[in-house]
Each structure stands twice: as structure tokens, then as C-alpha cells.
Short mmCIF file of C-alpha atoms in Angstrom, two decimals:
data_model
loop_
_atom_site.label_atom_id
_atom_site.label_comp_id
_atom_site.label_asym_id
_atom_site.label_seq_id
_atom_site.Cartn_x
_atom_site.Cartn_y
_atom_site.Cartn_z
CA MET G 8 86.28 -13.37 0.74
CA SER G 9 83.36 -13.05 -1.64
CA SER G 10 83.23 -10.21 -4.12
CA LYS G 11 80.08 -8.21 -4.68
CA LYS G 12 78.19 -8.96 -7.85
CA LYS G 13 78.11 -6.17 -10.39
CA LYS G 14 74.62 -4.73 -10.65
CA LYS G 15 73.04 -5.46 -14.03
CA VAL G 16 72.09 -2.36 -16.01
CA SER G 17 68.65 -2.43 -17.59
CA HIS G 18 68.29 -2.03 -21.35
CA LYS G 19 66.43 1.24 -20.83
CA ARG G 20 69.20 2.65 -18.65
CA ALA G 21 71.85 1.47 -21.13
CA ILE G 22 70.18 3.35 -24.00
CA LYS G 23 69.88 6.51 -21.92
CA ASP G 24 73.52 6.30 -20.87
CA GLU G 25 74.63 5.80 -24.48
CA MET G 26 72.71 8.88 -25.62
CA LYS G 27 73.85 11.03 -22.70
CA ASP G 28 77.48 10.03 -23.24
CA LYS G 29 77.28 11.43 -26.76
CA ILE G 30 75.66 14.61 -25.49
CA ARG G 31 78.50 15.08 -22.98
CA GLU G 32 81.10 14.53 -25.68
CA GLU G 33 79.61 16.90 -28.24
CA HIS G 34 78.26 19.75 -26.11
CA LYS G 35 80.16 21.91 -23.63
CA ASN G 36 77.25 24.14 -22.64
CA ASP G 37 75.66 22.91 -19.39
CA GLU G 38 72.19 24.23 -20.28
CA THR G 39 72.27 22.43 -23.66
CA LYS G 40 73.31 19.18 -21.99
CA LYS G 41 70.57 19.50 -19.40
CA THR G 42 67.90 20.22 -22.04
CA TYR G 43 69.01 17.38 -24.33
CA ASN G 44 69.10 14.93 -21.41
CA VAL G 45 65.44 15.66 -20.68
CA GLY G 46 64.63 15.04 -24.34
CA VAL G 47 66.37 11.68 -24.61
CA ASN G 48 64.91 10.53 -21.28
CA SER G 49 61.41 11.17 -22.59
CA PHE G 50 62.10 9.45 -25.91
CA VAL G 51 63.66 6.33 -24.39
CA GLU G 52 60.85 6.01 -21.84
CA TYR G 53 58.32 6.10 -24.68
CA CYS G 54 60.16 3.53 -26.81
CA HIS G 55 60.64 1.16 -23.88
CA LYS G 56 57.04 1.43 -22.70
CA HIS G 57 55.34 1.10 -26.08
CA HIS G 58 57.80 -1.06 -28.05
CA GLY G 59 60.08 -2.72 -25.50
CA CYS G 60 63.18 -1.41 -27.25
CA LYS G 61 66.42 -2.85 -25.89
CA TYR G 62 68.92 -1.01 -28.10
CA SER G 63 69.19 2.51 -29.47
CA PHE G 64 69.07 1.34 -33.10
CA GLU G 65 65.62 -0.08 -32.43
CA CYS G 66 64.30 3.25 -31.17
CA VAL G 67 65.10 5.19 -34.32
CA ASP G 68 62.13 3.65 -36.16
CA HIS G 69 59.69 5.22 -33.70
CA ILE G 70 60.68 8.90 -33.86
CA GLN G 71 57.72 10.08 -35.94
CA GLU G 72 55.32 8.07 -33.82
CA TYR G 73 56.86 9.65 -30.72
CA ILE G 74 56.32 13.16 -32.13
CA ASP G 75 52.68 12.35 -32.89
CA HIS G 76 52.29 11.00 -29.36
CA LEU G 77 53.63 14.22 -27.80
CA ALA G 78 51.28 16.31 -29.94
CA LYS G 79 48.31 14.14 -28.96
CA GLU G 80 49.25 14.50 -25.28
CA GLY G 81 49.07 18.28 -25.62
CA TYR G 82 52.77 19.20 -25.59
CA SER G 83 53.43 22.61 -27.13
CA PRO G 84 55.14 22.86 -30.53
CA TYR G 85 58.12 24.48 -28.78
CA THR G 86 58.52 21.59 -26.33
CA ILE G 87 58.15 19.01 -29.10
CA HIS G 88 60.80 20.82 -31.13
CA THR G 89 63.17 20.82 -28.14
CA TYR G 90 62.66 17.10 -27.41
CA LEU G 91 63.07 16.19 -31.08
CA ALA G 92 66.29 18.22 -31.32
CA ALA G 93 67.90 15.98 -28.69
CA VAL G 94 66.87 12.79 -30.47
CA CYS G 95 67.93 14.01 -33.93
CA ASN G 96 71.25 15.15 -32.49
CA PHE G 97 72.00 11.63 -31.27
CA TYR G 98 71.05 9.92 -34.54
CA ASN G 99 72.49 12.67 -36.77
CA ILE G 100 69.16 12.96 -38.59
CA PRO G 101 67.92 16.36 -39.86
CA MET G 102 64.82 17.52 -38.01
CA CYS G 103 63.21 18.40 -41.34
CA ASN G 104 62.86 14.66 -42.01
CA PHE G 105 59.94 14.56 -39.56
CA LYS G 106 56.51 16.14 -39.44
CA LYS G 107 55.98 18.19 -36.30
CA PRO G 108 53.62 20.96 -35.18
CA ILE G 109 54.57 24.42 -36.45
CA ARG G 110 56.00 26.73 -33.81
CA TYR G 111 54.29 30.12 -33.78
CA ALA G 112 55.55 33.05 -31.74
CA ALA G 113 51.92 33.74 -30.84
CA ASP G 114 51.89 30.49 -28.83
CA CYS G 115 55.06 31.23 -26.89
CA THR G 116 54.64 32.77 -23.41
CA LYS G 117 58.28 32.77 -22.32
CA GLY G 118 59.21 36.09 -20.76
CA ARG G 119 55.73 37.64 -21.10
CA LYS G 120 53.57 39.17 -18.45
CA GLY G 121 50.28 37.39 -17.89
CA ASN G 122 51.86 33.93 -18.19
CA ASN G 123 50.96 32.99 -14.59
CA ARG G 124 54.46 33.82 -13.35
CA ILE G 125 54.30 34.80 -9.69
CA GLU G 126 56.17 38.05 -9.12
CA ARG G 127 58.69 37.99 -6.32
CA PRO G 128 61.95 39.80 -5.43
CA ASP G 129 64.24 37.47 -7.40
CA ASN G 130 62.36 37.91 -10.67
CA ASN G 131 61.58 41.60 -10.34
CA PRO G 132 63.76 43.61 -12.80
CA ASP G 133 63.31 46.71 -10.60
CA ASN G 134 65.01 45.02 -7.65
CA PRO G 135 68.24 47.01 -7.00
CA LYS G 136 70.00 43.79 -6.05
CA PHE G 137 69.97 42.68 -9.69
CA ALA G 138 70.24 46.11 -11.35
CA LYS G 139 73.79 45.47 -12.55
CA SER G 140 72.90 42.34 -14.54
CA VAL G 141 69.55 43.70 -15.76
CA GLU G 142 71.02 46.94 -17.15
CA PHE G 143 73.87 45.03 -18.76
CA GLN G 144 71.48 42.56 -20.38
CA LYS G 145 69.28 45.30 -21.84
CA ARG G 146 72.29 46.57 -23.78
CA VAL G 147 74.07 43.32 -24.65
CA GLY G 148 71.41 40.64 -24.83
CA ILE G 149 73.36 37.46 -24.08
CA ARG G 150 72.03 34.49 -22.12
CA ARG G 151 72.07 34.24 -18.33
CA ALA G 152 74.58 31.38 -18.31
CA GLU G 153 76.83 33.36 -20.64
CA MET G 154 76.77 36.35 -18.30
CA THR G 155 77.93 34.21 -15.38
CA ARG G 156 81.09 33.25 -17.30
CA LEU G 157 82.17 36.73 -18.43
CA THR G 158 85.59 37.92 -17.28
CA GLY G 159 87.69 41.06 -17.63
CA ALA G 160 89.15 39.74 -20.89
CA ASP G 161 85.80 39.57 -22.64
CA PHE G 162 85.54 43.11 -24.01
CA CYS G 163 87.33 43.79 -27.29
CA LYS G 164 86.85 44.83 -30.93
CA ASP G 165 85.70 42.59 -33.76
CA GLU G 166 87.02 42.14 -37.31
CA ASP G 167 85.68 45.58 -38.31
CA GLY G 168 86.79 47.42 -35.18
CA TYR G 169 83.40 47.54 -33.41
CA PRO G 170 83.37 47.15 -29.59
CA CYS G 171 82.03 43.74 -28.60
CA VAL G 172 81.33 41.53 -25.64
CA VAL G 173 82.92 38.13 -26.23
CA VAL G 174 81.01 34.95 -25.45
CA ARG G 175 83.63 32.22 -25.45
CA ARG G 176 81.26 29.34 -24.77
CA GLY G 177 77.73 30.19 -25.81
CA LYS G 178 74.81 28.01 -26.85
CA GLY G 179 76.13 24.81 -28.39
CA GLY G 180 79.64 25.69 -27.21
CA LYS G 181 79.98 28.41 -29.86
CA PHE G 182 82.34 31.39 -29.72
CA THR G 183 80.47 34.61 -30.53
CA MET G 184 81.04 38.36 -30.50
CA GLN G 185 78.11 40.59 -29.57
CA ARG G 186 78.41 44.12 -30.93
CA ILE G 187 77.46 47.05 -28.71
CA LEU G 188 75.50 50.02 -30.03
CA PRO G 189 77.55 53.27 -30.02
CA GLU G 190 75.34 54.85 -27.36
CA ASP G 191 76.02 51.93 -24.98
CA VAL G 192 79.77 51.44 -25.43
CA GLU G 193 80.93 53.62 -22.55
CA PHE G 194 78.37 52.09 -20.17
CA ILE G 195 79.27 48.48 -21.04
CA GLU G 196 83.00 49.14 -21.07
CA SER G 197 82.73 50.37 -17.47
CA TYR G 198 81.86 46.81 -16.40
CA PHE G 199 85.23 45.58 -17.65
CA LYS G 200 87.48 48.42 -16.52
CA ASP G 201 89.95 47.59 -13.76
CA LYS G 202 89.04 43.91 -13.97
CA LYS G 203 91.77 41.28 -14.23
CA SER G 204 91.59 39.08 -17.32
CA ASP G 205 90.36 36.09 -15.30
CA GLU G 206 88.18 38.07 -12.88
CA LYS G 207 84.42 37.51 -13.15
CA ILE G 208 82.31 40.50 -14.21
CA PHE G 209 79.31 39.45 -12.12
CA LYS G 210 79.13 38.04 -8.63
CA GLU G 211 76.82 35.08 -8.18
CA LYS G 212 74.38 37.13 -6.08
CA GLU G 213 74.01 39.75 -8.85
CA ILE G 214 72.36 37.32 -11.31
CA SER G 215 69.03 35.67 -10.54
CA SER G 216 68.13 32.27 -11.97
CA HIS G 217 64.46 33.32 -11.85
CA MET G 218 64.82 36.60 -13.75
CA SER G 219 63.41 36.74 -17.29
CA TYR G 220 66.67 37.84 -18.90
CA HIS G 221 65.32 36.50 -22.19
CA SER G 222 62.79 39.33 -22.27
CA PHE G 223 65.66 41.85 -22.22
CA ARG G 224 67.07 40.18 -25.33
CA HIS G 225 63.80 41.26 -26.95
CA GLU G 226 64.42 44.87 -25.93
CA ASN G 227 67.96 44.71 -27.27
CA ALA G 228 66.82 43.14 -30.55
CA MET G 229 64.26 45.88 -31.14
CA ARG G 230 66.78 48.64 -30.40
CA THR G 231 69.46 47.20 -32.66
CA TYR G 232 67.02 46.51 -35.52
CA ASN G 233 65.79 50.12 -35.39
CA TYR G 234 69.39 51.40 -35.24
CA TYR G 235 70.33 49.62 -38.48
CA LEU G 236 67.05 50.47 -40.17
CA GLU G 237 67.50 54.19 -39.50
CA ARG G 238 71.04 54.19 -40.89
CA ILE G 239 70.04 52.17 -43.97
CA GLU G 240 67.21 54.58 -44.73
CA ASN G 241 69.12 57.79 -44.06
CA GLU G 242 72.79 57.22 -44.91
CA GLU G 243 73.81 56.86 -48.53
CA GLY G 244 75.99 53.81 -49.07
CA TYR G 245 75.41 52.37 -45.58
CA ALA G 246 73.44 49.36 -46.88
CA GLU G 247 76.41 48.33 -49.05
CA GLN G 248 78.80 48.84 -46.13
CA LEU G 249 76.63 46.70 -43.87
CA GLU G 250 76.44 43.91 -46.45
CA GLU G 251 80.25 43.80 -46.58
CA GLU G 252 80.50 43.68 -42.79
CA ILE G 253 78.06 40.77 -42.70
CA ARG G 254 80.10 38.93 -45.36
CA ARG G 255 83.31 39.48 -43.39
CA ARG G 256 81.68 38.05 -40.26
CA TRP G 257 80.52 35.05 -42.30
CA ASN G 258 83.97 34.47 -43.81
CA LYS G 259 85.63 34.64 -40.40
CA TYR G 260 83.39 32.26 -38.46
CA ASN G 261 81.59 30.01 -40.98
CA ILE G 262 84.55 27.80 -41.82
CA ASP G 263 84.32 24.39 -43.52
CA ALA G 264 86.05 21.85 -41.28
CA ASP G 265 87.29 19.80 -44.25
CA THR G 266 88.74 22.59 -46.40
CA ASN G 267 89.48 25.13 -43.65
CA MET G 268 87.97 27.72 -46.01
CA PRO G 269 84.85 29.88 -45.56
CA LYS G 270 81.63 28.18 -46.60
CA GLU G 271 79.78 29.67 -49.57
CA PHE G 272 77.82 32.74 -48.49
CA LYS G 273 74.04 32.36 -48.64
CA GLU G 274 73.00 35.16 -50.99
CA GLU G 275 69.32 34.70 -50.14
CA LEU G 276 70.09 36.16 -46.72
CA ILE G 277 70.46 39.64 -48.17
CA LYS G 278 68.07 39.57 -51.14
CA ASP G 279 66.42 42.90 -51.77
CA ASP G 280 62.97 42.52 -50.25
CA ASP G 281 61.22 42.69 -46.90
CA TYR G 282 60.91 39.75 -44.53
CA GLU G 283 57.18 39.19 -44.02
CA ILE G 284 55.82 37.42 -40.95
CA LYS G 285 53.34 34.61 -41.50
CA GLY G 286 50.53 32.54 -40.00
CA LYS G 287 49.30 33.14 -36.46
CA ASN G 288 52.14 35.60 -35.88
CA ILE G 289 50.30 38.16 -38.04
CA ALA G 290 47.49 38.39 -35.50
CA LEU G 291 50.01 38.77 -32.66
CA ALA G 292 51.85 41.55 -34.47
CA LYS G 293 48.59 43.41 -35.15
CA LYS G 294 47.54 43.05 -31.51
CA LYS G 295 50.83 44.53 -30.32
CA GLY G 296 50.95 47.22 -33.02
CA LEU G 297 54.15 45.76 -34.50
CA PRO G 298 55.11 45.75 -38.20
CA LEU G 299 54.02 42.88 -40.45
CA ALA G 300 57.22 43.16 -42.50
CA TYR G 301 60.84 43.97 -41.66
CA ASN G 302 63.79 45.28 -43.62
CA ARG G 303 65.76 42.12 -44.38
CA LEU G 304 69.23 43.68 -44.14
CA ALA G 305 68.54 45.46 -40.84
CA LEU G 306 67.02 42.27 -39.45
CA LEU G 307 70.03 40.22 -40.52
CA ALA G 308 72.46 42.69 -38.94
CA CYS G 309 70.52 42.50 -35.68
CA SER G 310 70.52 38.69 -35.89
CA VAL G 311 74.20 38.24 -36.78
CA PHE G 312 75.90 40.96 -34.73
CA HIS G 313 73.68 41.07 -31.64
CA LEU G 314 71.94 37.67 -31.31
CA SER G 315 74.57 35.43 -32.95
CA HIS G 316 72.08 33.83 -35.32
CA TRP G 317 72.01 33.57 -39.10
CA ARG G 318 68.29 32.83 -39.26
CA LEU G 319 65.80 35.64 -39.80
CA GLY G 320 62.83 33.51 -38.77
CA VAL G 321 64.38 32.80 -35.38
CA THR G 322 65.09 36.49 -34.84
CA VAL G 323 61.53 37.55 -35.61
CA LYS G 324 59.76 34.71 -33.78
CA ASN G 325 61.96 34.44 -30.71
CA TYR G 326 63.00 38.03 -30.15
CA ILE G 327 60.96 40.58 -32.11
CA LEU G 328 57.55 38.98 -31.56
CA ALA G 329 57.72 36.13 -29.08
CA VAL G 330 58.95 38.05 -26.07
CA ASP G 331 56.91 41.07 -25.15
CA ASN G 332 56.55 42.69 -21.75
CA THR G 333 53.52 44.81 -22.54
CA ASP G 334 50.17 43.87 -21.04
#
């Protein structure tokens, strides 16, 4: 009896498999894995075609050339950033080591009207079929994949006693707690009432994969920013209180893996000045009648407690400016 010969794996396939194995090991989020797989596929194809690379260590020398190639081919700065993130993740190289096109919110069309998206029942936010997920998203602002995983156990209070929706496995596999504005607490809590701890909040048919849920994160970001801004401007001592709440959130979740102690707080996050938008985003803000500068503390509170970021630039570009549903 003859045994079948084992099929030989090409060098290109071997490199892709090596990179994807690491992605599977390090990332739990399915969307992250899918996005990173697309990025490494593109990179390996380029290295094999143009340099005949047989091993992953040979490809690393061509990263900058690959970025330049993507830019020359007309890929958007956002796509280039996403592809590069996958490659840098594999090689453990900071993205700042490479020159890449600057990402401007003005160039991003995700979630906007007029971006050639064909309107149909499964992406229409007024469709009653999806009203439950749409209304929830406008007040919570988590990602679509995160909504699908919510259960009856995912409503609780955070370290300062504020009602929150818990995201146990968010982007990058992170655990986050999304605060709810006081005016929305009763509405959001109703989703979790009478639900068993392991019972899903949303049925599969109530969430559409074609709906622009990201645009509702914009709405939520604007509402939460304005909420904090109003309190900072009108309540004596509230700014100091908010700073302490932000520090407590930092000390609870930004833990050094080696020392098991909180990392040093970045004081520049709450320095006493406005965050000013820059570059092409200025023209976009003027066109939409939006501010050119934002209160740094209110912006940080919105970012930390409602978007689970610690980066003001990301909050402004991706949520305040980049996603806008006005014509």
C-alpha cells in the first residue's frame, strides 16, 4: 500500500501561515484577525513578487518600500495605516519607524452620506427591524461585533459608581467599561432587565452587518463631549473631580505587566489648554460648522469613558470630525 506524498508548501504560503499563526495567538477579536490577515497577505504578495522572499526575516527589509508602493498605487492613508499595522504587529516594530501618508479625517468617508453607499432596508437606520440596536448604539457607542456578544451580565457600575455597559472582549481583545450618560441610564438598563447572565441582549436578526453603526458612535461622542463641557464650564470643582476620575480609571486598567503596578500617568493628557485640530481637518470643520478647538479635559473624558481610547487625536479625527451624517 503506497502512502500519499505530503503536498509541499510554497515559501509564500509558509510566510503567510507564520504571520497568521501569530495573529491568531495574540488577538482574540475576530474582526482584528480578519483585518490583519488581509494586511499580511498584501505584504507577503508584494515581497514575493518583487523580491522573491522565501522567509519572513527577508521581508522585513522591504516595509518602507511596500508603503511607498501602496501610496503610489493610490491606496488611501487609512488603508495604508491598516495594512502597516498588521506588518508592524508581526515584527514588533513601532509604526512611527516608517514614513507613511498622513491620515486626515477630511479624507475619510466611512459612515457618511454621499459616499456612494446604496441605501437599502438593511442599512436604513429608520427600519423598525433594527430599531433596538440603532437606539442602543446611539446611547452607548460600542462596535457592532461588541453588541453581538453582550449578555445580561454586562450592565454594572464602574470604579466610581457610574452605570456602564461592559465590553469583555473589545477591539484587540480589551476589556472596557462604557459609561452611560445620566439621561440614558434607565433606557439602557431596560435592555438588561430580566435577562439571564448568559442570555444575549440582541438577537442575530436585530443587528445588521450593513448598518453604519460607526456613525452612531459619532453621535454619542458629540453628546458626551458636550455633557462634560457643560459641567466643566458651569459647576465649580467639577474639572478637578473629573481629573481624579480619569486618573482612577488609568490606575485600574493601565497596569504594567512586569511590576503589576499602574503605569505612570501621562500628565500631558490633561494639560490646561485646548486641543486644536490641524491640517486638512480645519477646512472640514469649517464646512460643517464645527469648532476648531476642543476643551482637552472634556474631550479626554469622552475618549476614555465612552470610546475606550486614551488618544485625543483619534477621538477628534475618527468620531468628532470623520463621521458625519449631514449632507
